[in-house]
Amino acid sequence: MKFKKYIVVAVLAVLAIIALFFIYQKLNPKELADNLIESTGRIDGDLILLNAKYPGRIDKITVEDGSSVKKGDLIAHLKSDETAARLEQATAQMQALQKQLNANRKELQMLEQTLPNSVKKAYKASTIAQAQIADLAASVESLELTVKQDEKDYQRFQTMFENKLIEKHKVELAKLKLESDSNQLHSLQQKRDQARSNANIAALNTEDAKIALLKIAISKEKLKAQEDQLEAAQAARREVEAMLSEMTLRSPVDGFVVDKTAQAGEVVGAGMPVASLIDPSVLYLKIFVDTMQNGKIKIGDKALIFLDAYPDRPIAAKVVRIAQKAEFTPKEVSVRSDRIQRVFAIDLKPEKPEPLLKLGIPAIGVISLDGKGLPESLNEMPPL
């Protein structure tokens, strides 16, 4: 019986000690150091929305909510029969223009190889013909004078012979000279006429050569226009290829899928989201402090982030943003005074990426105004 009494007394004593301990803590609560500011908040971050740039049907989607992704990983692929048809049309048009351009280039090359020589020959033939006409004209003119003189001499000798003043052979010699010079004049006149005909032909050939040169110039202009058309067709094809490339959505960062907002087989419009991602390296804790504390905090102040599940694992951080405008105290935020109605948002960013941080989870932030006295455990801090 005495032993049982001792046990009861001991239990009562332990309970009394525990009660006294809690009463002491209640009467003597932990106080926050003057250089520390403590507040609660949630882990926040800027979501990356993967939107469809062009309308299409989702052919494949490779992620789920919470999936881990690496930069460049395939998230989703869209199909568009209309865009595919545009690509085929642009490709066919480009190929047709390319064939036509190649044919015209060969034609121009042949013209440039043959026509210049033809033009030179035509100009040379025209020059020679004009020179021949000039030479023959002078010879004909001279010989015409000679023939006229021969005719006069023949008439004079004929009269003198009839008057028995000269012998007959002199008349015959004059007649022979007249006939010879007349025949020579006729031959020269024929050559002159032929030279004039050749000159006319050469002139026509020269005009044809000029037209041929003009044809080369026109062919070059036509070729330039076709090259411009081909360049425009190539640009149109590149545009469609870029559209098709935009229908393959890839992760721009190493991170996680926060929300998959579309399913395979669905049709999405331009600008509609397919999934939202988060980069863990940009996560931060958004806490709220009152107006009295806000003026003491500076950008770059040292801080710690504590998660409820890991009270003894402080995460080193620093102040990266201080709101310039107060707002009403959010419902989920705890402050030390019920009289505080307006607070300022403060962003605490970890000094290095922390895998424990998840978007939206609650956490406690502690800021040191002088960089000293930061706790090693959340248990060292008074409860909010």
PDB file of N, CA and C in Angstrom, residues 4 20 30 40 80 100 150 161 190 209 217 219 241 268 277 279 321 355 360 374 379:
ATOM      1  N   LYS A   4       2.255   1.973  -3.490  1.00  0.00           N
ATOM      2  CA  LYS A   4       1.279   2.591  -4.377  1.00  0.00           C
ATOM      3  C   LYS A   4       1.116   4.067  -4.052  1.00  0.00           C
ATOM      4  N   LEU A  20       3.576  23.684 -13.581  1.00  0.00           N
ATOM      5  CA  LEU A  20       4.334  24.877 -13.217  1.00  0.00           C
ATOM      6  C   LEU A  20       5.168  25.378 -14.398  1.00  0.00           C
ATOM      7  N   LYS A  30       8.555  33.682 -24.503  1.00  0.00           N
ATOM      8  CA  LYS A  30       9.744  34.081 -25.252  1.00  0.00           C
ATOM      9  C   LYS A  30       9.456  35.381 -25.980  1.00  0.00           C
ATOM     10  N   THR A  40       4.594  35.038 -41.160  1.00  0.00           N
ATOM     11  CA  THR A  40       4.236  33.846 -41.923  1.00  0.00           C
ATOM     12  C   THR A  40       3.850  34.226 -43.350  1.00  0.00           C
ATOM     13  N   SER A  80      -2.154  20.487 -87.077  1.00  0.00           N
ATOM     14  CA  SER A  80      -3.109  21.335 -87.793  1.00  0.00           C
ATOM     15  C   SER A  80      -3.078  20.936 -89.262  1.00  0.00           C
ATOM     16  N   GLN A 100      11.381  26.838-112.989  1.00  0.00           N
ATOM     17  CA  GLN A 100      11.237  27.880-114.002  1.00  0.00           C
ATOM     18  C   GLN A 100      12.444  28.802-114.005  1.00  0.00           C
ATOM     19  N   ASP A 150      35.221  58.813-173.451  1.00  0.00           N
ATOM     20  CA  ASP A 150      35.401  57.821-174.527  1.00  0.00           C
ATOM     21  C   ASP A 150      34.354  58.021-175.619  1.00  0.00           C
ATOM     22  N   PHE A 161      37.192  60.410-189.406  1.00  0.00           N
ATOM     23  CA  PHE A 161      37.371  59.330-190.368  1.00  0.00           C
ATOM     24  C   PHE A 161      36.487  59.553-191.589  1.00  0.00           C
ATOM     25  N   GLN A 190      27.322  47.026-160.939  1.00  0.00           N
ATOM     26  CA  GLN A 190      26.729  45.824-160.348  1.00  0.00           C
ATOM     27  C   GLN A 190      27.310  45.552-158.953  1.00  0.00           C
ATOM     28  N   ALA A 209      20.231  42.493-134.131  1.00  0.00           N
ATOM     29  CA  ALA A 209      21.175  42.326-133.025  1.00  0.00           C
ATOM     30  C   ALA A 209      20.805  43.238-131.855  1.00  0.00           C
ATOM     31  N   ALA A 217      18.473  41.978-122.005  1.00  0.00           N
ATOM     32  CA  ALA A 217      18.145  42.874-120.888  1.00  0.00           C
ATOM     33  C   ALA A 217      16.789  42.518-120.287  1.00  0.00           C
ATOM     34  N   SER A 219      15.359  39.594-120.443  1.00  0.00           N
ATOM     35  CA  SER A 219      15.501  38.294-119.768  1.00  0.00           C
ATOM     36  C   SER A 219      16.110  38.466-118.384  1.00  0.00           C
ATOM     37  N   GLU A 241       6.822  26.774 -91.761  1.00  0.00           N
ATOM     38  CA  GLU A 241       7.664  25.869 -90.977  1.00  0.00           C
ATOM     39  C   GLU A 241       7.802  26.372 -89.545  1.00  0.00           C
ATOM     40  N   VAL A 268      -7.247  23.343 -79.201  1.00  0.00           N
ATOM     41  CA  VAL A 268      -6.945  24.565 -78.452  1.00  0.00           C
ATOM     42  C   VAL A 268      -6.805  25.717 -79.442  1.00  0.00           C
ATOM     43  N   LEU A 277       4.242  25.713 -65.743  1.00  0.00           N
ATOM     44  CA  LEU A 277       5.461  25.179 -65.135  1.00  0.00           C
ATOM     45  C   LEU A 277       5.972  26.153 -64.090  1.00  0.00           C
ATOM     46  N   ASP A 279       9.835  27.121 -62.173  1.00  0.00           N
ATOM     47  CA  ASP A 279      11.276  26.928 -62.036  1.00  0.00           C
ATOM     48  C   ASP A 279      11.616  27.022 -60.550  1.00  0.00           C
ATOM     49  N   ARG A 321      12.671  41.892 -52.300  1.00  0.00           N
ATOM     50  CA  ARG A 321      11.658  42.865 -52.726  1.00  0.00           C
ATOM     51  C   ARG A 321      10.868  43.353 -51.531  1.00  0.00           C
ATOM     52  N   PRO A 355      15.269  22.137 -52.676  1.00  0.00           N
ATOM     53  CA  PRO A 355      14.275  21.161 -53.155  1.00  0.00           C
ATOM     54  C   PRO A 355      13.074  21.006 -52.234  1.00  0.00           C
ATOM     55  N   GLY A 360       3.137  27.229 -52.931  1.00  0.00           N
ATOM     56  CA  GLY A 360       1.903  27.303 -52.164  1.00  0.00           C
ATOM     57  C   GLY A 360       1.966  26.796 -50.743  1.00  0.00           C
ATOM     58  N   LEU A 374      20.233  35.329 -36.002  1.00  0.00           N
ATOM     59  CA  LEU A 374      19.243  34.460 -36.638  1.00  0.00           C
ATOM     60  C   LEU A 374      19.202  33.114 -35.932  1.00  0.00           C
ATOM     61  N   ASN A 379      12.130  26.428 -32.972  1.00  0.00           N
ATOM     62  CA  ASN A 379      11.764  26.300 -31.561  1.00  0.00           C
ATOM     63  C   ASN A 379      12.340  27.427 -30.716  1.00  0.00           C
TER      64      ASN A 379
END
